[in-house]
Coordinates of C-alpha atoms in Angstrom, one line a residue:
X14 CA 198.1 -216.5 -97.4
X15 CA 200.9 -219.0 -97.2
X16 CA 203.6 -218.4 -94.6
X17 CA 206.8 -217.3 -96.2
X18 CA 209.8 -219.4 -95.1
X19 CA 213.2 -217.6 -95.1
X20 CA 214.9 -218.7 -98.3
X21 CA 218.4 -218.7 -96.8
X22 CA 220.1 -218.7 -93.4
X23 CA 222.8 -216.2 -92.2
X24 CA 224.2 -214.6 -95.3
X25 CA 221.1 -215.3 -97.4
X26 CA 218.2 -213.1 -98.2
X27 CA 214.4 -212.9 -97.7
X28 CA 212.0 -212.4 -100.6
X29 CA 212.6 -208.6 -100.4
X30 CA 216.3 -209.2 -100.8
X31 CA 217.3 -208.5 -97.2
X32 CA 219.8 -210.8 -95.4
X33 CA 218.2 -213.3 -93.0
X34 CA 219.6 -215.0 -90.0
X35 CA 218.6 -218.1 -88.1
X36 CA 217.6 -218.2 -84.4
X37 CA 220.2 -220.8 -83.5
X38 CA 221.1 -220.0 -79.8
X39 CA 224.4 -218.1 -79.3
X40 CA 226.8 -220.0 -77.1
X41 CA 230.4 -220.6 -76.3
X42 CA 233.2 -218.1 -75.9
X43 CA 231.6 -215.6 -78.4
X44 CA 228.4 -215.4 -76.3
X45 CA 230.4 -215.1 -73.1
X46 CA 232.3 -212.2 -74.5
X47 CA 229.1 -210.6 -75.6
X48 CA 227.5 -211.0 -72.2
X49 CA 230.6 -209.5 -70.5
X50 CA 230.2 -206.5 -72.7
X51 CA 226.5 -206.1 -71.7
X52 CA 227.5 -206.5 -68.0
X53 CA 230.4 -204.0 -68.3
X54 CA 228.0 -201.2 -69.4
X55 CA 226.2 -201.5 -66.0
X56 CA 223.0 -200.4 -67.6
X57 CA 220.8 -203.4 -67.1
X58 CA 218.3 -202.6 -64.3
X59 CA 219.2 -198.9 -64.4
X60 CA 216.7 -196.1 -64.3
X61 CA 215.6 -193.9 -67.3
X62 CA 218.2 -191.5 -68.8
X63 CA 217.3 -188.6 -71.0
X64 CA 220.4 -189.2 -73.2
X65 CA 218.8 -192.5 -74.4
X66 CA 215.1 -191.5 -74.1
X67 CA 215.6 -188.6 -76.5
X68 CA 216.8 -191.0 -79.2
X69 CA 213.7 -193.3 -78.9
X70 CA 211.4 -190.3 -78.6
X71 CA 212.7 -188.8 -81.8
X72 CA 212.7 -192.2 -83.6
X73 CA 209.1 -192.8 -82.7
X74 CA 208.2 -189.5 -84.3
X75 CA 210.4 -189.7 -87.3
X76 CA 209.3 -193.2 -88.3
X77 CA 205.7 -192.7 -87.2
X78 CA 205.6 -196.0 -85.2
X79 CA 203.8 -196.6 -81.9
X80 CA 206.9 -198.1 -80.2
X81 CA 210.6 -197.4 -80.3
X82 CA 213.0 -199.0 -77.9
X83 CA 216.6 -199.4 -76.9
X84 CA 217.1 -203.0 -75.7
X85 CA 220.0 -204.7 -74.1
X86 CA 220.0 -208.5 -74.5
X87 CA 221.2 -210.5 -71.6
X88 CA 221.6 -214.3 -71.1
X89 CA 218.0 -215.1 -70.6
X90 CA 216.2 -211.7 -70.5
X91 CA 216.0 -208.6 -72.5
X92 CA 216.1 -205.3 -70.7
X93 CA 214.4 -202.3 -72.3
X94 CA 216.7 -199.4 -71.3
X95 CA 214.6 -196.8 -73.1
X96 CA 210.9 -197.6 -73.9
X97 CA 208.7 -195.2 -75.9
X98 CA 206.0 -195.0 -74.8
X99 CA 207.1 -195.3 -71.2
X100 CA 205.4 -197.6 -68.8
X101 CA 205.9 -201.0 -70.4
X102 CA 207.6 -203.9 -68.7
X103 CA 211.4 -203.4 -68.8
X104 CA 212.2 -207.1 -68.6
X105 CA 211.1 -209.7 -71.1
X106 CA 211.9 -213.3 -72.2
X107 CA 214.9 -213.2 -74.6
X108 CA 213.7 -216.2 -76.5
X109 CA 210.4 -214.5 -77.5
X110 CA 212.1 -211.3 -78.6
X111 CA 212.9 -210.1 -82.1
X112 CA 216.1 -208.5 -80.9
X113 CA 217.5 -212.0 -80.0
X114 CA 217.7 -212.5 -83.8
X115 CA 218.9 -209.0 -84.6
X116 CA 222.0 -209.4 -82.5
X117 CA 223.2 -212.4 -84.6
X118 CA 224.3 -210.3 -87.5
X119 CA 225.7 -206.9 -88.3
X120 CA 222.9 -205.6 -90.5
X121 CA 219.5 -204.0 -89.8
X122 CA 216.8 -206.6 -89.5
X123 CA 213.5 -205.7 -91.0
X124 CA 210.4 -207.9 -90.6
X125 CA 207.4 -206.4 -92.7
X126 CA 204.8 -208.8 -91.3
X127 CA 205.8 -211.2 -88.5
X128 CA 202.8 -213.4 -89.1
X129 CA 204.3 -214.3 -92.5
X130 CA 207.8 -215.0 -91.1
X131 CA 208.4 -218.5 -89.8
X132 CA 211.1 -217.2 -87.4
X133 CA 208.6 -215.1 -85.5
X134 CA 205.0 -216.1 -86.2
X135 CA 204.7 -218.4 -83.2
X136 CA 206.4 -216.1 -80.7
X137 CA 204.2 -214.7 -77.9
X138 CA 205.3 -211.2 -78.9
X139 CA 203.3 -211.8 -82.1
X140 CA 200.5 -214.0 -80.8
X141 CA 200.1 -212.2 -77.5
X142 CA 199.0 -208.8 -76.3
X143 CA 201.9 -206.9 -78.0
X144 CA 200.6 -208.0 -81.3
X145 CA 203.8 -207.2 -83.2
X146 CA 203.5 -207.2 -86.9
X147 CA 206.3 -204.9 -88.1
X148 CA 209.7 -204.8 -86.6
X149 CA 213.0 -203.1 -87.6
X150 CA 216.1 -203.5 -85.4
X151 CA 219.5 -202.0 -85.7
X152 CA 222.3 -203.9 -83.8
X153 CA 224.2 -201.9 -81.2
X154 CA 227.9 -202.5 -80.5
X155 CA 229.9 -201.7 -77.5
X156 CA 233.6 -202.7 -77.2
X157 CA 233.3 -204.7 -80.4
X158 CA 230.4 -206.8 -79.1
X159 CA 226.7 -206.7 -80.1
X160 CA 225.0 -205.8 -76.8
X161 CA 221.5 -204.9 -78.0
X162 CA 219.3 -203.0 -80.5
X163 CA 217.6 -199.8 -81.4
X164 CA 214.2 -201.1 -82.7
X165 CA 211.0 -199.9 -84.2
X166 CA 207.7 -201.8 -83.7
X167 CA 204.2 -201.5 -85.2
X168 CA 201.0 -203.5 -84.8
X169 CA 200.3 -203.2 -88.5
X170 CA 202.4 -204.6 -91.3
X171 CA 204.6 -202.1 -93.1
X172 CA 208.1 -201.8 -94.5
X173 CA 211.1 -199.4 -94.5
X174 CA 212.3 -197.5 -97.5
X175 CA 216.1 -197.5 -98.1
X176 CA 216.3 -193.9 -96.9
X177 CA 214.5 -194.9 -93.7
X178 CA 216.9 -197.8 -93.1
X179 CA 219.8 -195.3 -93.5
X180 CA 218.2 -193.0 -91.0
X181 CA 217.8 -195.9 -88.5
X182 CA 221.4 -196.8 -89.0
X183 CA 222.5 -193.3 -88.2
X184 CA 220.3 -193.2 -85.1
X185 CA 221.9 -196.5 -84.0
X186 CA 225.3 -194.8 -84.4
X187 CA 224.0 -192.1 -82.1
X188 CA 223.1 -194.7 -79.4
X189 CA 226.5 -196.3 -79.8
X190 CA 228.2 -193.1 -79.0
X191 CA 226.2 -192.9 -75.8
X192 CA 227.2 -196.5 -75.0
X193 CA 230.8 -195.7 -75.8
X194 CA 230.7 -192.8 -73.3
X195 CA 229.2 -195.1 -70.8
X196 CA 231.9 -197.7 -71.3
X197 CA 234.7 -195.2 -71.2
X198 CA 233.2 -193.7 -68.0
X199 CA 233.0 -197.2 -66.4
X200 CA 236.6 -197.8 -67.2
X201 CA 237.6 -194.4 -65.8
X202 CA 235.3 -195.0 -62.8
X203 CA 236.9 -198.3 -62.0
X204 CA 240.3 -196.6 -62.1
X205 CA 239.0 -193.8 -59.9
X206 CA 237.5 -196.2 -57.4
X207 CA 240.9 -198.0 -57.2
X208 CA 242.5 -194.7 -56.2
X209 CA 240.2 -194.2 -53.2
X210 CA 242.0 -194.8 -49.9
X211 CA 241.4 -198.1 -48.3
X212 CA 243.9 -198.2 -45.5
X213 CA 242.6 -197.2 -42.1
X214 CA 244.8 -194.7 -40.1
X215 CA 247.1 -196.0 -37.5
X216 CA 246.0 -193.5 -34.9
X217 CA 244.0 -195.6 -32.4
X218 CA 241.8 -192.8 -31.2
X219 CA 240.4 -192.0 -34.7
X220 CA 237.9 -194.0 -36.8
X221 CA 237.8 -193.0 -40.5
X222 CA 235.7 -194.2 -43.5
X223 CA 234.5 -192.8 -46.8
X224 CA 232.3 -193.7 -49.7
X225 CA 231.9 -192.3 -53.3
X226 CA 228.7 -193.0 -55.3
X227 CA 228.9 -191.0 -58.6
X228 CA 225.6 -190.4 -60.4
X229 CA 227.2 -192.1 -63.4
X230 CA 230.3 -194.4 -63.6
X231 CA 232.7 -191.6 -63.0
X232 CA 232.6 -188.0 -61.7
X233 CA 234.6 -185.1 -60.4
X234 CA 234.1 -185.8 -56.7
X235 CA 236.8 -187.5 -54.6
X236 CA 238.1 -187.9 -51.1
X237 CA 241.5 -188.9 -49.8
X238 CA 243.4 -189.2 -46.6
X239 CA 246.9 -189.9 -45.3
X240 CA 249.0 -189.5 -42.3
X241 CA 252.4 -188.3 -41.1
X242 CA 254.2 -188.6 -37.8
X243 CA 251.9 -186.1 -36.1
X244 CA 248.5 -186.7 -37.5
X245 CA 246.0 -187.1 -40.3
X246 CA 245.3 -185.2 -43.6
X247 CA 241.8 -185.4 -45.0
X248 CA 240.8 -183.9 -48.4
X249 CA 237.5 -183.8 -50.2
X250 CA 237.0 -181.9 -53.5
X251 CA 234.3 -181.5 -56.2
X252 CA 235.5 -180.6 -59.6
X253 CA 233.0 -178.7 -61.7
X254 CA 231.4 -180.9 -64.4
X255 CA 230.6 -184.6 -64.8
X256 CA 232.0 -187.6 -66.6
X257 CA 235.5 -188.5 -67.6
X258 CA 236.8 -185.0 -68.1
X259 CA 235.9 -184.0 -64.6
X260 CA 237.5 -187.2 -63.3
X261 CA 240.8 -186.5 -65.1
X262 CA 241.0 -183.1 -63.4
X263 CA 239.9 -184.5 -60.1
X264 CA 242.8 -186.9 -60.3
X265 CA 245.2 -184.0 -60.9
X266 CA 243.7 -182.1 -57.9
X267 CA 244.0 -185.2 -55.7
X268 CA 247.7 -185.7 -56.7
X269 CA 248.3 -182.0 -56.0
X270 CA 247.0 -182.3 -52.4
X271 CA 249.0 -185.5 -51.8
X272 CA 252.2 -183.9 -53.1
X273 CA 251.9 -180.8 -50.9
X274 CA 250.7 -182.2 -47.6
X275 CA 252.2 -180.4 -44.7
X276 CA 251.4 -179.0 -41.2
X277 CA 249.9 -175.8 -42.6
X278 CA 246.6 -176.4 -44.4
X279 CA 246.4 -173.0 -46.0
X280 CA 249.9 -173.2 -47.3
X281 CA 249.1 -176.7 -48.8
X282 CA 246.1 -175.2 -50.7
X283 CA 248.2 -172.3 -52.0
X284 CA 250.8 -174.7 -53.4
X285 CA 248.1 -176.8 -55.1
X286 CA 246.6 -173.7 -56.7
X287 CA 250.0 -172.7 -58.1
X288 CA 250.6 -176.2 -59.5
X289 CA 247.1 -176.5 -61.2
X290 CA 246.2 -173.0 -62.1
X291 CA 247.2 -173.3 -65.8
X292 CA 245.3 -176.5 -66.2
X293 CA 242.2 -175.1 -64.5
X294 CA 242.4 -171.9 -66.7
X295 CA 242.8 -173.9 -69.9
X296 CA 239.7 -176.0 -69.1
X297 CA 237.7 -173.1 -67.5
X298 CA 237.2 -175.4 -64.5
X299 CA 237.2 -174.8 -60.8
X300 CA 237.1 -177.2 -57.8
X301 CA 235.5 -176.7 -54.4
X302 CA 237.4 -178.4 -51.6
X303 CA 237.9 -179.1 -47.9
X304 CA 241.5 -179.8 -46.7
X305 CA 241.8 -180.6 -43.1
X306 CA 244.8 -181.6 -40.9
X307 CA 244.1 -183.3 -37.5
X308 CA 246.6 -183.5 -34.8
X309 CA 246.7 -187.2 -33.8
X310 CA 247.6 -186.6 -30.1
X311 CA 245.3 -183.6 -29.2
X312 CA 242.4 -183.9 -31.7
X313 CA 242.9 -180.2 -32.7
X314 CA 242.4 -179.6 -36.4
X315 CA 243.0 -176.8 -38.9
X316 CA 241.1 -176.7 -42.2
X317 CA 240.9 -174.7 -45.4
X318 CA 237.6 -174.6 -47.2
X319 CA 237.3 -173.2 -50.8
X320 CA 233.7 -172.8 -51.6
X321 CA 232.8 -176.2 -50.2
X322 CA 230.8 -175.4 -47.1
X323 CA 229.5 -178.9 -46.6
X324 CA 231.3 -180.0 -43.5
X325 CA 229.5 -180.6 -40.2
X326 CA 231.0 -181.0 -36.7
X327 CA 228.8 -183.3 -34.6
X328 CA 229.4 -183.1 -30.9
X329 CA 229.0 -186.1 -28.6
X330 CA 226.3 -184.2 -26.7
X331 CA 224.0 -183.9 -29.8
X332 CA 224.9 -180.4 -30.9
X333 CA 226.2 -179.8 -34.4
X334 CA 227.6 -176.9 -36.4
X335 CA 228.4 -176.3 -40.0
X336 CA 232.0 -175.3 -40.7
X337 CA 232.0 -172.2 -42.9
X338 CA 233.7 -171.9 -46.2
X339 CA 236.8 -169.7 -45.9
X340 CA 237.6 -168.7 -49.5
X341 CA 237.0 -169.3 -53.2
X342 CA 237.3 -172.6 -55.0
X343 CA 240.6 -173.5 -56.7
X344 CA 240.8 -172.0 -60.2
X345 CA 238.5 -169.1 -59.8
X346 CA 241.0 -166.3 -59.2
X347 CA 244.7 -166.6 -60.1
X348 CA 247.1 -166.1 -57.2
X349 CA 244.2 -166.4 -54.6
X350 CA 245.1 -167.0 -51.0
X351 CA 243.4 -168.9 -48.2
X352 CA 243.3 -168.8 -44.5
X353 CA 242.8 -171.7 -42.1
X354 CA 240.3 -172.1 -39.2
X355 CA 240.8 -174.3 -36.3
X356 CA 238.7 -176.6 -34.1
X357 CA 238.9 -179.6 -31.9
X358 CA 237.6 -183.1 -32.0
X359 CA 236.8 -184.4 -28.5
X360 CA 236.0 -188.0 -27.6
X361 CA 232.7 -189.0 -29.2
X362 CA 232.7 -186.1 -31.7
X363 CA 232.3 -186.7 -35.5
X364 CA 233.5 -184.7 -38.5
X365 CA 231.2 -185.3 -41.5
X366 CA 232.3 -183.9 -44.9
X367 CA 230.2 -184.5 -48.1
X368 CA 229.5 -183.1 -51.5
X369 CA 226.2 -181.7 -52.8
X370 CA 225.2 -185.1 -54.1
X371 CA 224.5 -186.2 -50.5
X372 CA 221.8 -183.5 -50.3
X373 CA 220.0 -185.3 -53.2
X374 CA 219.3 -188.2 -50.8
X375 CA 216.6 -185.9 -49.4
X376 CA 215.2 -182.7 -51.0
X377 CA 218.5 -181.4 -52.6
X378 CA 218.5 -178.2 -50.5
X379 CA 220.5 -177.3 -47.4
X380 CA 217.4 -178.3 -45.4
X381 CA 218.7 -181.9 -46.2
X382 CA 221.6 -181.4 -43.8
X383 CA 219.4 -182.0 -40.8
X384 CA 218.1 -185.5 -41.8
X385 CA 221.7 -186.3 -43.0
X386 CA 223.1 -185.4 -39.6
X387 CA 220.4 -187.5 -37.9
X388 CA 221.3 -190.5 -40.2
X389 CA 224.9 -190.2 -39.1
X390 CA 224.3 -189.4 -35.4
X391 CA 222.6 -192.7 -34.6
X392 CA 225.2 -194.8 -36.5
X393 CA 227.8 -196.8 -34.6
X394 CA 231.3 -196.5 -36.1
X395 CA 232.5 -194.8 -39.3
X396 CA 232.0 -197.9 -41.4
X397 CA 228.3 -198.1 -40.3
X398 CA 227.9 -194.5 -41.1
X399 CA 228.9 -194.8 -44.7
X400 CA 226.9 -198.0 -44.9
X401 CA 223.8 -196.1 -44.0
X402 CA 224.6 -193.4 -46.6
X403 CA 225.0 -196.2 -49.2
X404 CA 221.6 -197.6 -48.2
X405 CA 219.9 -194.2 -48.4
X406 CA 221.5 -193.7 -51.9
X407 CA 220.1 -197.0 -53.1
X408 CA 216.6 -196.1 -51.7
X409 CA 216.7 -192.7 -53.4
X410 CA 217.7 -194.3 -56.7
X411 CA 214.9 -196.9 -56.4
X412 CA 212.4 -194.0 -55.9
X413 CA 213.9 -192.2 -58.9
X414 CA 214.8 -189.2 -56.9
X415 CA 218.6 -189.5 -57.3

């Protein structure tokens, strides 16, 4: 059979009446903007996520194809965010991909038989082990830029009926909603990261550092600190839920604690509860917390703990103790009250507060406190401590256990 040449370039049509587009390289300001949109998603190189995998899994079944993928197209490589079946190489040469052509136009690209299409017949994805014959790709947009595709692949020639093209378009819209959530969370996450404290306290006898590594771009965990004439105030909280909604409420909780700082930790918490109770009721949300005030001259501290229970006092001699929770989280019971417990930080002691995500660095249970304590105990200063936790988080993510 003679190879069919596309009868027109971008805006034309193939023999089946579908629009075609040329493989002229994208360049200039438009491509730079597109690549920024890909980068801003922060998904290239990321691990598998069920919110994407369920789309490709369903697509593979509905269209009865051996392969369905969500691909993000970078400058030189294509990253397969969600491959079905799993286990394929996640990085491939952009110049040999079909998706590199799909992203050049707004419409679905359908290739019934790649061996009969001059744009693709000589590509290694056709002549090599993948043996692609049929391809259908739906461009995916994020922030107004085409960042990748939802695509279907078969090793046998075939076509898509109009109803199937419509279904593929609808499934592409589903993926775009997930990408939009990702983009919104990254924007919110960037704002949230900017709100984290960066100034070190002026008290020379204390060393303080913190780190926040949300599972996605944004979450409901936060920490903050500040100081007054007599000492330090440290707060950590975990708002129920994930994503932008939890982050919004976390910002409100953070502002509440900052507004009501004072010498009495329990009174501070009661004031925060009064300020936020209507918001927490309306959203059916609660927040666990630790709020601690440390006297800068004596090292004595008073703390209120509402359902947090994840604070460890490490003594310089190697002993350690968990500080118990003293009450309910914010938002559980209207007009709740809290009491404060006291303790003392002596030279060489450390106070470690963390949320439950830190337990996932190990087995996720309270048994993880022991290896976490050991990780912290052998660190030098506070900055090295959080650096070790960041390294442990990266290692857990690489193992796929985080």
